[in-house]
mmCIF file of C-alpha atoms in Angstrom:
data_model
loop_
_atom_site.group_PDB
_atom_site.id
_atom_site.type_symbol
_atom_site.label_atom_id
_atom_site.label_comp_id
_atom_site.label_asym_id
_atom_site.label_seq_id
_atom_site.Cartn_x
_atom_site.Cartn_y
_atom_site.Cartn_z
ATOM 1 C CA MET Y 1356 17.729 73.266 0.950
ATOM 2 C CA LYS Y 1357 16.697 70.309 -1.140
ATOM 3 C CA LYS Y 1358 13.728 70.177 -3.442
ATOM 4 C CA ILE Y 1359 11.195 67.416 -2.817
ATOM 5 C CA GLN Y 1360 9.531 65.563 -5.640
ATOM 6 C CA LYS Y 1361 5.914 64.435 -5.480
ATOM 7 C CA GLY Y 1362 5.272 60.873 -4.407
ATOM 8 C CA ASN Y 1363 3.965 58.166 -6.704
ATOM 9 C CA ASN Y 1364 2.702 54.562 -6.425
ATOM 10 C CA ASN Y 1365 6.220 53.209 -5.897
ATOM 11 C CA ASN Y 1366 7.247 55.911 -3.414
ATOM 12 C CA PRO Y 1367 4.168 57.591 -1.896
ATOM 13 C CA ASP Y 1368 6.286 59.758 0.411
ATOM 14 C CA GLY Y 1369 8.095 61.442 -2.453
ATOM 15 C CA LYS Y 1370 11.825 61.991 -2.419
ATOM 16 C CA PHE Y 1371 14.333 64.752 -1.879
ATOM 17 C CA ASP Y 1372 16.763 65.651 -4.628
ATOM 18 C CA ASN Y 1373 20.373 64.747 -3.876
ATOM 19 C CA LYS Y 1374 21.739 68.242 -4.376
ATOM 20 C CA LEU Y 1375 21.011 71.580 -2.760
ATOM 21 C CA ASN Y 1376 18.708 73.915 -4.629
ATOM 22 C CA MET Y 1377 20.130 77.398 -4.087
ATOM 23 C CA SER Y 1378 17.116 79.141 -5.646
ATOM 24 C CA LEU Y 1379 14.866 77.427 -3.142
ATOM 25 C CA PHE Y 1380 17.243 78.243 -0.302
ATOM 26 C CA ASP Y 1381 17.333 81.912 -1.305
ATOM 27 C CA ILE Y 1382 13.578 82.424 -1.456
ATOM 28 C CA VAL Y 1383 12.944 80.633 1.834
ATOM 29 C CA MET Y 1384 15.645 82.511 3.733
ATOM 30 C CA VAL Y 1385 14.733 85.917 2.309
ATOM 31 C CA GLY Y 1386 11.109 85.209 3.181
ATOM 32 C CA PHE Y 1387 12.036 84.558 6.798
ATOM 33 C CA THR Y 1388 13.859 87.889 7.086
ATOM 34 C CA ARG Y 1389 10.470 89.569 6.891
ATOM 35 C CA TYR Y 1390 9.348 88.040 10.200
ATOM 36 C CA GLN Y 1391 10.528 87.652 13.733
ATOM 37 C CA GLN Y 1392 11.631 84.250 15.001
ATOM 38 C CA LYS Y 1393 8.907 84.254 17.653
ATOM 39 C CA ASP Y 1394 6.302 84.513 14.868
ATOM 40 C CA VAL Y 1395 7.827 81.813 12.642
ATOM 41 C CA ILE Y 1396 8.625 78.992 15.073
ATOM 42 C CA PRO Y 1397 5.085 78.336 16.344
ATOM 43 C CA LYS Y 1398 3.955 77.937 12.733
ATOM 44 C CA ALA Y 1399 6.953 75.908 11.510
ATOM 45 C CA ASP Y 1400 4.905 72.804 10.638
ATOM 46 C CA ALA Y 1401 2.394 74.783 8.585
ATOM 47 C CA ILE Y 1402 5.233 76.608 6.810
ATOM 48 C CA LYS Y 1403 7.025 73.343 6.014
ATOM 49 C CA ASN Y 1404 3.810 71.781 4.714
ATOM 50 C CA LYS Y 1405 3.102 74.809 2.514
ATOM 51 C CA LEU Y 1406 6.631 74.702 1.094
ATOM 52 C CA TYR Y 1407 6.289 70.969 0.346
ATOM 53 C CA SER Y 1408 2.942 71.648 -1.309
ATOM 54 C CA LEU Y 1409 4.442 74.362 -3.506
ATOM 55 C CA MET Y 1410 7.357 72.095 -4.475
ATOM 56 C CA THR Y 1411 5.070 69.223 -5.415
ATOM 57 C CA SER Y 1412 1.904 70.752 -6.826
ATOM 58 C CA ASP Y 1413 2.458 74.349 -7.978
ATOM 59 C CA GLN Y 1414 3.786 73.933 -11.509
ATOM 60 C CA GLU Y 1415 4.823 77.569 -11.857
ATOM 61 C CA PHE Y 1416 6.812 77.352 -8.604
ATOM 62 C CA ILE Y 1417 8.401 74.017 -9.558
ATOM 63 C CA GLU Y 1418 9.468 75.315 -12.961
ATOM 64 C CA ALA Y 1419 10.880 78.527 -11.522
ATOM 65 C CA ILE Y 1420 13.099 76.755 -8.965
ATOM 66 C CA THR Y 1421 14.356 74.169 -11.436
ATOM 67 C CA THR Y 1422 14.643 75.758 -14.876
ATOM 68 C CA GLY Y 1423 13.853 79.439 -14.508
ATOM 69 C CA THR Y 1424 16.582 80.457 -12.096
ATOM 70 C CA SER Y 1425 18.130 83.008 -14.450
ATOM 71 C CA ASN Y 1426 14.846 84.478 -15.685
ATOM 72 C CA LYS Y 1427 14.152 87.700 -13.762
ATOM 73 C CA GLY Y 1428 10.382 87.401 -14.163
ATOM 74 C CA LYS Y 1429 10.312 83.824 -12.863
ATOM 75 C CA VAL Y 1430 12.571 84.689 -9.935
ATOM 76 C CA GLN Y 1431 10.313 87.590 -8.994
ATOM 77 C CA LYS Y 1432 7.275 85.322 -9.329
ATOM 78 C CA ILE Y 1433 8.589 82.637 -6.945
ATOM 79 C CA PHE Y 1434 9.520 85.275 -4.382
ATOM 80 C CA LEU Y 1435 5.990 86.647 -4.647
ATOM 81 C CA ILE Y 1436 4.452 83.173 -4.323
ATOM 82 C CA TRP Y 1437 6.576 82.440 -1.242
ATOM 83 C CA PHE Y 1438 5.974 85.836 0.385
ATOM 84 C CA ASN Y 1439 2.214 85.402 -0.120
ATOM 85 C CA ALA Y 1440 2.346 81.883 1.331
ATOM 86 C CA LEU Y 1441 4.172 83.114 4.434
ATOM 87 C CA SER Y 1442 1.759 86.001 4.783
ATOM 88 C CA GLU Y 1443 -1.213 83.595 4.698
ATOM 89 C CA ILE Y 1444 0.330 81.456 7.441
ATOM 90 C CA ILE Y 1445 2.049 84.003 9.670
ATOM 91 C CA GLY Y 1446 0.152 87.156 8.801
ATOM 92 C CA THR Y 1447 1.543 90.546 8.004
ATOM 93 C CA SER Y 1448 4.849 91.406 9.545
ATOM 94 C CA ASP Y 1449 5.245 94.249 11.958
ATOM 95 C CA TYR Y 1450 8.964 94.399 11.385
ATOM 96 C CA GLU Y 1451 10.768 95.954 14.272
ATOM 97 C CA LEU Y 1452 14.436 96.718 14.633
ATOM 98 C CA ARG Y 1453 16.306 94.177 16.723
ATOM 99 C CA SER Y 1454 19.502 96.172 17.195
ATOM 100 C CA PHE Y 1455 20.058 99.487 18.898
ATOM 101 C CA SER Y 1456 21.763 102.233 16.900
ATOM 102 C CA ASP Y 1457 25.491 102.922 17.122
ATOM 103 C CA SER Y 1458 24.743 106.480 18.190
ATOM 104 C CA PHE Y 1459 22.708 105.213 21.168
ATOM 105 C CA LYS Y 1460 25.564 102.876 22.103
ATOM 106 C CA LYS Y 1461 28.004 105.803 21.992
ATOM 107 C CA GLU Y 1462 25.679 107.900 24.196
ATOM 108 C CA LEU Y 1463 25.602 105.142 26.808
ATOM 109 C CA PHE Y 1464 29.366 104.619 26.595
ATOM 110 C CA ASP Y 1465 30.120 108.342 26.945
ATOM 111 C CA ALA Y 1466 27.761 108.625 29.926
ATOM 112 C CA ASN Y 1467 29.087 105.596 31.811
ATOM 113 C CA PRO Y 1468 31.389 102.950 30.264
ATOM 114 C CA THR Y 1469 30.504 100.285 32.831
ATOM 115 C CA CYS Y 1470 29.098 96.867 31.932
ATOM 116 C CA SER Y 1471 25.584 96.524 33.319
ATOM 117 C CA ILE Y 1472 26.067 92.788 33.763
ATOM 118 C CA CYS Y 1473 29.518 92.372 35.378
ATOM 119 C CA ASN Y 1474 29.942 95.979 36.632
ATOM 120 C CA GLN Y 1475 33.483 96.171 35.191
ATOM 121 C CA GLN Y 1476 34.755 99.051 33.084
ATOM 122 C CA ILE Y 1477 34.393 98.732 29.327
ATOM 123 C CA THR Y 1478 37.657 99.997 27.876
ATOM 124 C CA SER Y 1479 36.598 100.266 24.239
ATOM 125 C CA LEU Y 1480 33.395 101.239 22.504
ATOM 126 C CA TYR Y 1481 34.074 98.346 20.098
ATOM 127 C CA ASP Y 1482 34.052 95.867 22.995
ATOM 128 C CA SER Y 1483 30.516 96.905 23.950
ATOM 129 C CA VAL Y 1484 26.981 96.225 22.796
ATOM 130 C CA VAL Y 1485 23.613 97.526 23.847
ATOM 131 C CA ASP Y 1486 21.778 94.681 25.530
ATOM 132 C CA HIS Y 1487 18.012 94.361 25.836
ATOM 133 C CA LYS Y 1488 17.182 94.374 29.574
ATOM 134 C CA ILE Y 1489 14.152 92.265 28.704
ATOM 135 C CA PRO Y 1490 15.481 89.995 25.941
ATOM 136 C CA TYR Y 1491 14.170 90.692 22.461
ATOM 137 C CA SER Y 1492 13.271 87.019 22.064
ATOM 138 C CA LEU Y 1493 11.039 87.319 25.130
ATOM 139 C CA GLY Y 1494 9.203 90.363 23.804
ATOM 140 C CA GLY Y 1495 11.583 93.117 24.900
ATOM 141 C CA LYS Y 1496 11.394 96.185 22.707
ATOM 142 C CA THR Y 1497 14.298 97.896 20.974
ATOM 143 C CA GLU Y 1498 13.795 101.212 22.717
ATOM 144 C CA PRO Y 1499 16.102 103.272 24.949
ATOM 145 C CA ALA Y 1500 14.275 102.354 28.169
ATOM 146 C CA ASN Y 1501 15.043 98.670 27.485
ATOM 147 C CA GLY Y 1502 18.701 99.173 26.513
ATOM 148 C CA ARG Y 1503 21.812 98.942 28.641
ATOM 149 C CA LEU Y 1504 25.522 98.951 27.852
ATOM 150 C CA THR Y 1505 27.409 95.676 28.336
ATOM 151 C CA HIS Y 1506 30.623 93.981 27.302
ATOM 152 C CA ARG Y 1507 30.139 92.062 24.084
ATOM 153 C CA TYR Y 1508 31.184 88.867 25.889
ATOM 154 C CA CYS Y 1509 28.821 89.417 28.842
ATOM 155 C CA ASN Y 1510 25.907 90.015 26.483
ATOM 156 C CA PHE Y 1511 26.531 86.838 24.494
ATOM 157 C CA ALA Y 1512 27.174 84.782 27.627
ATOM 158 C CA ARG Y 1513 23.849 85.964 29.039
ATOM 159 C CA GLY Y 1514 21.936 84.711 26.028
ATOM 160 C CA ASN Y 1515 18.200 85.294 26.203
ATOM 161 C CA ARG Y 1516 17.882 84.816 29.943
ATOM 162 C CA ASP Y 1517 15.990 87.504 31.787
#
C-alpha cells in the first residue's frame, strides 16, 4: 500500500509515494480482519476516502506511518485511529466464525464420508472440508444445520454459488 501526499497548487490531486509503506499496509489489513467482506465492500469508497484523509490531513497519523514505525506508542495509536475510522464507517463488528471446527468435520466424516456435491466417497479426512449449504458470502451461517461434508476440490470448484 502506498502513502498519498496532499495535493498542492502544482499538483492538486496529490501523489502516491513510489514505495510501499508496510506500516500502512499492516494497519489497513488488520483493520479489515475485524469485519466481514459483505460489510466492507459496500462502503469501500467511504473507507478509501477516509484513509486518504488520514494520510493527508491527520498529522499524528502521517507521522506514525512515516517516522514512528518502531515506536510502540505510535504504532498503537495509528491502529486505534484506523479501527475508530472503520467503526465510524462500517459500524461495530459482529464477528462470526467463517470456518467449521475440525471436530465437526470429523463427526460428519465418521457418520458418512460421502461428498455432498459429487456423491463420491471421500477417502481421507484431509481431502474434505465442511461446506456452507447456503454460502457464507450470501449470508449462510456457520452452524451445523448449514454444514455439509464435501471434497476440498468440489467445495472450491463450487465457489459461492447456491
